[in-house]
Amino acid sequence: MKILFTNTAPIITRGMGPAFVDLGHEVRYVNVEHDGGAPFFRALDEFQPDYVFTDAGWGDFRGILFPLLHERKIPHIFWAIEDPVFFNHLSLPWSRESAYVFTTCIESIEDYNKHGMQAHLIPFACHPSFNKTVAPDSRFSHDITFIGNNYTEHPERIKAANYVIKPLLDKDYNIKIYGLPWWTDKSRPFYIDPRFYGGYLPSEDLSTICASVPIILGLHSVVNSLTMMSMRTFEILGCGGFYLTQWTPAIEYYFKNHHHLVWTRSAEETIELVDFYLSKPDLRAKIARQGQEEVYAKHTYLHRAQDILKAIGMPAEINVNKNINPMENQLQSQPILSRKGITIKIGSTSIVVDRKKNTYLVNKKTFEPRTKSQIVKPNIARKQIVYDSNKLRVKKGVKLKY
């Protein structure tokens, strides 16, 4: 299957898009608005996608996109990642012309139903190939950081900034704030002194800063949803960062306090938590590891892509690259998720190998370690995967189905 994405932002190019590739599909990314739509026109002709996928809906290109899709009978997938705040402004116009609608906000599904449309829940996630543990970097030598932008459209986010970030600035903690220059704009409801501003952080540096800075702060724009939260939550946990965040219903719904992450509800609690956890590096590391294990087990973009495929009636299977054998050069190191073994990565298929027992741990549903797993001896693995000494070989053309 071929999917053409109408966005080149990291959430697509380092998240959802690669997950579909992991599942054996072809993807391409294009900015529809560039050159009056010329790159998009070329992509339609050359790539001939089976589906076109748009997230959020920012940009005035519906008039370019939909006439061509309707003419060529190409179904459109819309992922409404700005629900519920921009439901009327963005989601409704896009969803009315889309074949399939997905939302990050479970409460918005009823709103779609009221307008005669069906929507499915697809929350944010992480991708372990990009959101992973890496070596620390001395560029990020501060104790605390926040990575994100100083949005003014969300009163609850501004309120949270005043009890998550401001107390640490007022007490002159070793903290840096990264994002667009809006942070130092004094005309905004919340702003910071320039000495606390670290500049814009490329998405490629997120894993590094999470490995280098003891405490990563979190803010959220939506506080009345069980599923909608900042996408940074999953990304930071995936990177192995210790996450201290504003409490929201979604944070509590998905995660356990002081187990996967830590949340605060007041300025006093923020200071107390920061002081406590700065003095407890081993406990920080344990919580960060547990948070990473949780999102790897339940909240990767592979999980989300599989759910999308099921919703549109396509097989949701892991398709091992049939052109690579052996795959030693493709292996990517991942954090150790089992004290008894090592983790080997093939696309989004994780296998924990116990060298002593010559076994590996396979998740029955997603082929990732942790939940619903079983110990399998190589000789009873249907010959799908053969583990031989220190080499992992995958037979050509094998599809791992669940």
Short mmCIF file of C-alpha atoms in Angstrom, two decimals:
data_model
loop_
_atom_site.label_atom_id
_atom_site.label_comp_id
_atom_site.label_asym_id
_atom_site.label_seq_id
_atom_site.Cartn_x
_atom_site.Cartn_y
_atom_site.Cartn_z
CA MET A 1 0.00 0.00 0.00
CA LYS A 2 1.18 3.53 -0.80
CA ILE A 3 0.46 6.48 1.50
CA LEU A 4 1.15 10.10 0.58
CA PHE A 5 1.49 12.38 3.61
CA THR A 6 0.71 16.08 3.20
CA ASN A 7 3.05 17.15 6.01
CA THR A 8 6.80 17.06 6.49
CA ALA A 9 6.79 17.79 10.24
CA PRO A 10 8.61 15.40 12.62
CA ILE A 11 5.35 13.94 13.96
CA ILE A 12 4.93 12.46 10.47
CA THR A 13 8.48 11.98 9.16
CA ARG A 14 9.84 10.66 12.49
CA GLY A 15 6.62 9.13 13.78
CA MET A 16 3.59 7.99 11.85
CA GLY A 17 5.25 7.69 8.43
CA PRO A 18 8.12 5.39 9.47
CA ALA A 19 5.63 3.22 11.37
CA PHE A 20 3.82 2.45 8.13
CA VAL A 21 7.18 1.68 6.55
CA ASP A 22 7.88 -0.70 9.44
CA LEU A 23 4.65 -2.46 8.50
CA GLY A 24 5.84 -2.91 4.93
CA HIS A 25 4.07 -0.01 3.22
CA GLU A 26 5.48 2.72 0.99
CA VAL A 27 5.23 6.35 2.06
CA ARG A 28 6.12 9.74 0.65
CA TYR A 29 5.96 13.20 2.20
CA VAL A 30 5.01 16.39 0.38
CA ASN A 31 4.10 19.96 1.27
CA VAL A 32 0.95 20.63 -0.75
CA GLU A 33 1.24 24.43 -0.58
CA HIS A 34 4.74 24.67 -2.06
CA ASP A 35 4.90 26.11 -5.59
CA GLY A 36 1.14 26.29 -5.92
CA GLY A 37 0.79 22.57 -5.35
CA ALA A 38 3.29 21.48 -8.02
CA PRO A 39 5.14 18.96 -5.78
CA PHE A 40 1.81 17.45 -4.79
CA PHE A 41 0.68 17.14 -8.41
CA ARG A 42 3.94 15.39 -9.28
CA ALA A 43 3.65 13.05 -6.31
CA LEU A 44 0.15 12.01 -7.34
CA ASP A 45 1.33 11.21 -10.86
CA GLU A 46 4.62 9.53 -9.97
CA PHE A 47 3.83 7.86 -6.64
CA GLN A 48 0.18 7.02 -7.37
CA PRO A 49 -0.83 6.67 -3.72
CA ASP A 50 -3.63 4.46 -2.48
CA TYR A 51 -4.36 6.93 0.33
CA VAL A 52 -3.53 10.55 1.12
CA PHE A 53 -2.98 11.33 4.81
CA THR A 54 -3.34 14.78 6.43
CA ASP A 55 -2.80 15.61 10.10
CA ALA A 56 -4.05 18.73 11.94
CA GLY A 57 -5.24 20.59 8.84
CA TRP A 58 -3.25 23.80 9.17
CA GLY A 59 -2.73 25.53 5.85
CA ASP A 60 -5.14 26.64 3.16
CA PHE A 61 -4.83 23.76 0.71
CA ARG A 62 -8.14 21.92 0.87
CA GLY A 63 -9.07 23.59 -2.43
CA ILE A 64 -5.96 22.09 -4.04
CA LEU A 65 -6.20 18.69 -2.42
CA PHE A 66 -9.77 17.47 -2.53
CA PRO A 67 -10.76 18.21 -6.15
CA LEU A 68 -7.89 16.03 -7.33
CA LEU A 69 -8.58 13.28 -4.81
CA HIS A 70 -12.25 13.16 -5.73
CA GLU A 71 -11.40 13.12 -9.44
CA ARG A 72 -8.94 10.25 -9.00
CA LYS A 73 -11.03 8.45 -6.38
CA ILE A 74 -8.20 8.44 -3.85
CA PRO A 75 -9.54 8.16 -0.27
CA HIS A 76 -8.35 10.75 2.24
CA ILE A 77 -7.33 9.97 5.83
CA PHE A 78 -7.59 12.85 8.31
CA TRP A 79 -5.93 12.72 11.74
CA ALA A 80 -7.40 15.49 13.87
CA ILE A 81 -4.55 16.22 16.27
CA GLU A 82 -5.91 19.65 17.24
CA ASP A 83 -9.12 18.35 18.81
CA PRO A 84 -10.97 19.49 20.81
CA VAL A 85 -9.71 23.09 20.68
CA PHE A 86 -9.90 23.52 16.90
CA PHE A 87 -12.72 21.07 16.23
CA ASN A 88 -14.94 23.64 14.49
CA HIS A 89 -12.14 25.60 12.82
CA LEU A 90 -10.06 22.71 11.45
CA SER A 91 -11.49 19.28 12.07
CA LEU A 92 -15.02 19.72 10.74
CA PRO A 93 -14.06 21.17 7.34
CA TRP A 94 -11.41 18.48 6.82
CA SER A 95 -13.39 15.54 8.09
CA ARG A 96 -16.42 16.31 5.93
CA GLU A 97 -14.39 15.48 2.82
CA SER A 98 -12.36 12.61 4.27
CA ALA A 99 -13.04 8.90 3.92
CA TYR A 100 -11.59 8.12 7.35
CA VAL A 101 -11.31 10.35 10.42
CA PHE A 102 -9.12 9.79 13.46
CA THR A 103 -8.80 11.99 16.54
CA THR A 104 -6.47 12.30 19.51
CA CYS A 105 -9.40 13.29 21.75
CA ILE A 106 -11.85 10.56 22.68
CA GLU A 107 -14.48 13.10 23.76
CA SER A 108 -14.57 14.52 20.22
CA ILE A 109 -15.85 11.25 18.77
CA GLU A 110 -19.35 12.11 19.96
CA ASP A 111 -19.05 15.51 18.26
CA TYR A 112 -18.23 13.83 14.96
CA ASN A 113 -21.21 11.52 15.44
CA LYS A 114 -23.50 14.52 15.91
CA HIS A 115 -22.38 15.74 12.49
CA GLY A 116 -23.05 12.36 10.90
CA MET A 117 -19.44 11.19 10.78
CA GLN A 118 -17.58 8.29 12.33
CA ALA A 119 -14.23 8.89 14.01
CA HIS A 120 -11.71 6.59 15.66
CA LEU A 121 -9.31 7.30 18.52
CA ILE A 122 -5.63 7.53 17.55
CA PRO A 123 -3.61 9.25 20.31
CA PHE A 124 -0.07 10.58 19.98
CA ALA A 125 2.80 8.13 20.43
CA CYS A 126 6.56 7.70 20.06
CA HIS A 127 8.78 5.88 17.58
CA PRO A 128 11.58 3.86 19.24
CA SER A 129 13.90 4.37 16.28
CA PHE A 130 13.91 8.12 16.97
CA ASN A 131 12.73 8.42 20.57
CA LYS A 132 15.35 6.30 22.29
CA THR A 133 18.08 6.43 24.90
CA VAL A 134 21.34 7.93 23.63
CA ALA A 135 24.56 9.20 25.18
CA PRO A 136 24.44 12.49 27.13
CA ASP A 137 25.92 15.67 25.65
CA SER A 138 27.76 18.38 27.60
CA ARG A 139 25.93 21.07 25.59
CA PHE A 140 22.97 20.43 27.85
CA SER A 141 24.50 20.87 31.29
CA HIS A 142 21.48 22.32 33.08
CA ASP A 143 19.38 20.54 35.71
CA ILE A 144 15.92 21.23 34.32
CA THR A 145 14.49 21.97 30.90
CA PHE A 146 11.26 22.52 29.01
CA ILE A 147 11.01 21.88 25.27
CA GLY A 148 8.05 23.45 23.50
CA ASN A 149 6.51 26.74 22.44
CA ASN A 150 4.94 29.59 24.41
CA TYR A 151 1.39 29.30 23.09
CA THR A 152 -1.10 31.97 24.15
CA GLU A 153 -4.33 30.39 22.82
CA HIS A 154 -4.75 28.05 25.78
CA PRO A 155 -5.53 29.62 29.19
CA GLU A 156 -4.93 26.37 31.08
CA ARG A 157 -1.46 26.06 29.57
CA ILE A 158 -0.57 29.59 30.68
CA LYS A 159 -1.94 28.82 34.13
CA ALA A 160 0.23 25.70 34.31
CA ALA A 161 3.33 27.58 33.15
CA ASN A 162 2.89 29.78 36.20
CA TYR A 163 3.13 26.84 38.58
CA VAL A 164 5.37 24.44 36.62
CA ILE A 165 7.99 26.81 35.15
CA LYS A 166 7.75 30.18 36.92
CA PRO A 167 8.60 28.95 40.46
CA LEU A 168 11.86 27.51 39.16
CA LEU A 169 12.74 30.73 37.36
CA ASP A 170 11.92 32.82 40.43
CA LYS A 171 14.24 30.71 42.57
CA ASP A 172 16.97 30.81 39.92
CA TYR A 173 17.28 27.08 39.34
CA ASN A 174 19.64 25.89 36.61
CA ILE A 175 16.92 25.73 33.94
CA LYS A 176 16.71 26.32 30.19
CA ILE A 177 13.59 26.76 28.07
CA TYR A 178 13.74 25.72 24.40
CA GLY A 179 11.34 26.69 21.64
CA LEU A 180 10.46 29.55 19.32
CA PRO A 181 11.49 33.08 20.43
CA TRP A 182 7.99 33.77 21.75
CA TRP A 183 9.31 32.88 25.20
CA THR A 184 11.03 36.25 25.61
CA ASP A 185 8.18 38.31 24.13
CA LYS A 186 6.98 40.59 26.94
CA SER A 187 3.68 41.25 25.19
CA ARG A 188 2.59 37.68 25.90
CA PRO A 189 0.75 36.65 29.06
CA PHE A 190 3.72 34.52 30.10
CA TYR A 191 7.34 35.26 29.24
CA ILE A 192 10.81 34.53 30.59
CA ASP A 193 14.05 36.40 31.11
CA PRO A 194 16.35 35.90 28.08
CA ARG A 195 19.00 34.27 30.28
CA PHE A 196 16.71 31.27 30.70
CA TYR A 197 16.05 30.92 26.97
CA GLY A 198 18.02 28.20 25.17
CA GLY A 199 16.84 28.85 21.61
CA TYR A 200 15.06 26.53 19.22
CA LEU A 201 15.78 22.83 19.70
CA PRO A 202 15.78 20.65 16.56
CA SER A 203 13.73 17.48 16.94
CA GLU A 204 16.90 15.48 16.31
CA ASP A 205 18.25 16.71 19.67
CA LEU A 206 15.29 15.60 21.78
CA SER A 207 16.80 12.22 22.69
CA THR A 208 20.10 13.86 23.56
CA ILE A 209 18.64 16.49 25.85
CA CYS A 210 16.53 13.84 27.60
CA ALA A 211 19.71 11.84 28.23
CA SER A 212 21.59 14.90 29.49
CA VAL A 213 19.16 16.87 31.67
CA PRO A 214 17.91 15.34 34.95
CA ILE A 215 14.35 16.73 34.81
CA ILE A 216 12.21 17.44 31.73
CA LEU A 217 9.13 19.59 32.37
CA GLY A 218 5.75 19.18 30.69
CA LEU A 219 2.84 21.50 29.86
CA HIS A 220 -0.50 20.69 28.24
CA SER A 221 -3.04 22.80 26.38
CA VAL A 222 -6.03 20.50 26.96
CA VAL A 223 -7.07 19.63 30.51
CA ASN A 224 -10.55 18.16 30.02
CA SER A 225 -9.80 14.99 28.05
CA LEU A 226 -8.95 11.42 29.00
CA THR A 227 -6.72 10.97 25.94
CA MET A 228 -5.56 14.33 24.58
CA MET A 229 -2.26 15.64 25.92
CA SER A 230 0.98 17.10 24.61
CA MET A 231 2.66 14.82 22.08
CA ARG A 232 5.90 15.53 23.95
CA THR A 233 4.74 13.22 26.74
CA PHE A 234 5.17 10.07 24.67
CA GLU A 235 8.29 11.36 22.93
CA ILE A 236 10.09 12.32 26.15
CA LEU A 237 9.21 9.04 27.85
CA GLY A 238 10.33 7.20 24.71
CA CYS A 239 13.65 9.02 24.90
CA GLY A 240 14.12 7.82 28.47
CA GLY A 241 13.63 11.26 30.01
CA PHE A 242 12.48 11.86 33.57
CA TYR A 243 9.23 13.74 33.04
CA LEU A 244 7.74 16.17 35.59
CA THR A 245 4.50 17.45 34.16
CA GLN A 246 1.37 19.42 34.82
CA TRP A 247 -1.39 17.06 35.96
CA THR A 248 -4.22 16.41 33.51
CA PRO A 249 -6.89 13.68 33.36
CA ALA A 250 -5.10 12.15 30.35
CA ILE A 251 -1.78 11.99 32.18
CA GLU A 252 -3.42 10.15 35.08
CA TYR A 253 -5.44 7.94 32.72
CA TYR A 254 -2.39 6.66 30.85
CA PHE A 255 0.36 6.76 33.47
CA LYS A 256 1.10 6.14 37.16
CA ASN A 257 2.45 8.97 39.29
CA HIS A 258 5.98 8.36 40.65
CA HIS A 259 6.16 5.19 38.55
CA HIS A 260 6.18 6.25 34.87
CA LEU A 261 6.50 10.00 35.44
CA VAL A 262 5.73 12.62 38.10
CA TRP A 263 2.97 15.23 38.07
CA THR A 264 2.42 18.47 39.92
CA ARG A 265 -0.66 20.55 40.70
CA SER A 266 0.89 23.62 42.36
CA ALA A 267 3.99 25.82 42.57
CA GLU A 268 4.80 24.46 46.01
CA GLU A 269 4.57 20.89 44.79
CA THR A 270 6.78 21.69 41.79
CA ILE A 271 9.57 22.99 44.03
CA GLU A 272 9.20 20.06 46.42
CA LEU A 273 9.34 17.50 43.61
CA VAL A 274 12.29 19.14 41.86
CA ASP A 275 14.33 19.33 45.07
CA PHE A 276 13.53 15.74 45.94
CA TYR A 277 14.23 14.19 42.56
CA LEU A 278 17.37 16.21 41.84
CA SER A 279 18.82 14.49 44.91
CA LYS A 280 17.68 11.00 43.83
CA PRO A 281 19.41 10.09 40.55
CA ASP A 282 18.82 6.34 40.96
CA LEU A 283 15.10 6.81 41.56
CA ARG A 284 14.89 9.21 38.60
CA ALA A 285 16.54 6.63 36.39
CA LYS A 286 14.17 3.91 37.58
CA ILE A 287 11.06 6.00 36.89
CA ALA A 288 12.39 7.09 33.50
CA ARG A 289 13.09 3.48 32.56
CA GLN A 290 9.60 2.40 33.63
CA GLY A 291 8.08 5.25 31.64
CA GLN A 292 10.02 4.23 28.56
CA GLU A 293 9.00 0.61 28.95
CA GLU A 294 5.35 1.66 29.22
CA VAL A 295 5.29 3.70 26.02
CA TYR A 296 7.32 1.12 24.11
CA ALA A 297 4.84 -1.57 25.15
CA LYS A 298 1.62 0.37 24.50
CA HIS A 299 2.18 3.70 22.78
CA THR A 300 4.41 3.50 19.72
CA TYR A 301 3.45 4.72 16.27
CA LEU A 302 3.54 1.09 15.20
CA HIS A 303 0.57 0.52 17.52
CA ARG A 304 -1.17 3.58 16.07
CA ALA A 305 -0.51 2.58 12.45
CA GLN A 306 -1.86 -0.90 13.12
CA ASP A 307 -5.04 0.60 14.58
CA ILE A 308 -5.44 2.84 11.53
CA LEU A 309 -5.02 -0.11 9.18
CA LYS A 310 -7.65 -2.10 11.07
CA ALA A 311 -10.07 0.84 10.91
CA ILE A 312 -9.71 1.16 7.14
CA GLY A 313 -10.00 -2.59 6.63
CA MET A 314 -6.37 -3.35 5.80
CA PRO A 315 -4.19 -6.13 7.28
CA ALA A 316 -2.18 -4.87 10.26
CA GLU A 317 0.87 -7.09 10.04
CA ILE A 318 4.59 -6.68 10.48
CA ASN A 319 6.29 -7.25 7.15
CA VAL A 320 9.99 -8.00 7.60
CA ASN A 321 12.08 -6.45 4.84
CA LYS A 322 12.37 -9.29 2.36
CA ASN A 323 15.46 -7.90 0.68
CA ILE A 324 17.74 -8.07 3.70
CA ASN A 325 19.38 -11.32 4.83
CA PRO A 326 21.31 -11.39 7.08
CA MET A 327 20.20 -8.22 8.91
CA GLU A 328 23.19 -7.52 11.15
CA ASN A 329 23.82 -4.16 9.48
CA GLN A 330 20.22 -3.08 10.11
CA LEU A 331 20.20 -3.76 13.84
CA GLN A 332 19.72 -0.71 16.04
CA SER A 333 20.62 -0.74 19.73
CA GLN A 334 17.73 -0.16 22.09
CA PRO A 335 17.60 0.22 25.88
CA ILE A 336 17.74 -3.05 27.77
CA LEU A 337 14.14 -3.88 28.63
CA SER A 338 14.96 -7.18 30.32
CA ARG A 339 17.59 -7.67 32.98
CA LYS A 340 18.18 -11.15 31.63
CA GLY A 341 18.63 -10.25 28.01
CA ILE A 342 19.46 -7.75 25.34
CA THR A 343 17.11 -6.00 22.97
CA ILE A 344 17.57 -6.35 19.22
CA LYS A 345 15.63 -4.12 16.86
CA ILE A 346 14.38 -5.06 13.39
CA GLY A 347 12.24 -2.20 12.15
CA SER A 348 9.65 -2.01 14.91
CA THR A 349 9.96 -5.68 15.88
CA SER A 350 11.75 -5.99 19.23
CA ILE A 351 13.14 -9.28 20.46
CA VAL A 352 14.72 -9.77 23.86
CA VAL A 353 17.31 -12.50 23.57
CA ASP A 354 18.52 -14.42 26.61
CA ARG A 355 21.94 -15.62 25.51
CA LYS A 356 22.27 -18.09 28.38
CA LYS A 357 19.00 -19.88 27.65
CA ASN A 358 19.08 -19.24 23.90
CA THR A 359 15.50 -17.95 24.01
CA TYR A 360 13.73 -14.80 23.01
CA LEU A 361 10.69 -12.96 24.31
CA VAL A 362 7.99 -12.10 21.77
CA ASN A 363 4.87 -10.08 22.39
CA LYS A 364 1.97 -12.10 21.01
CA LYS A 365 0.19 -9.09 19.55
CA THR A 366 2.77 -6.51 18.52
CA PHE A 367 6.05 -8.43 18.66
CA GLU A 368 7.40 -5.96 21.19
CA PRO A 369 8.75 -6.90 24.60
CA ARG A 370 6.91 -6.60 27.89
CA THR A 371 3.14 -7.19 27.96
CA LYS A 372 1.37 -10.38 26.87
CA SER A 373 4.69 -12.04 26.10
CA GLN A 374 5.82 -15.61 25.76
CA ILE A 375 9.19 -17.30 25.90
CA VAL A 376 9.88 -19.06 22.61
CA LYS A 377 12.70 -21.41 21.73
CA PRO A 378 14.14 -20.70 18.26
CA ASN A 379 13.41 -24.22 17.05
CA ILE A 380 9.65 -23.85 17.70
CA ALA A 381 9.27 -20.36 16.26
CA ARG A 382 7.73 -21.60 12.98
CA LYS A 383 11.11 -20.87 11.41
CA GLN A 384 10.12 -17.22 11.13
CA ILE A 385 13.17 -16.05 13.03
CA VAL A 386 16.35 -18.05 13.48
CA TYR A 387 18.71 -17.03 16.27
CA ASP A 388 22.13 -18.54 15.67
CA SER A 389 24.89 -17.72 18.17
CA ASN A 390 25.48 -13.96 17.90
CA LYS A 391 23.76 -13.55 14.53
CA LEU A 392 20.10 -12.89 13.91
CA ARG A 393 18.87 -13.99 10.50
CA VAL A 394 15.42 -13.45 9.06
CA LYS A 395 14.15 -15.54 6.18
CA LYS A 396 13.34 -13.61 3.03
CA GLY A 397 9.75 -12.56 2.56
CA VAL A 398 8.57 -13.67 5.98
CA LYS A 399 5.58 -11.81 7.40
CA LEU A 400 5.10 -11.89 11.15
CA LYS A 401 1.35 -11.98 11.73
CA TYR A 402 -0.56 -11.74 14.97
#
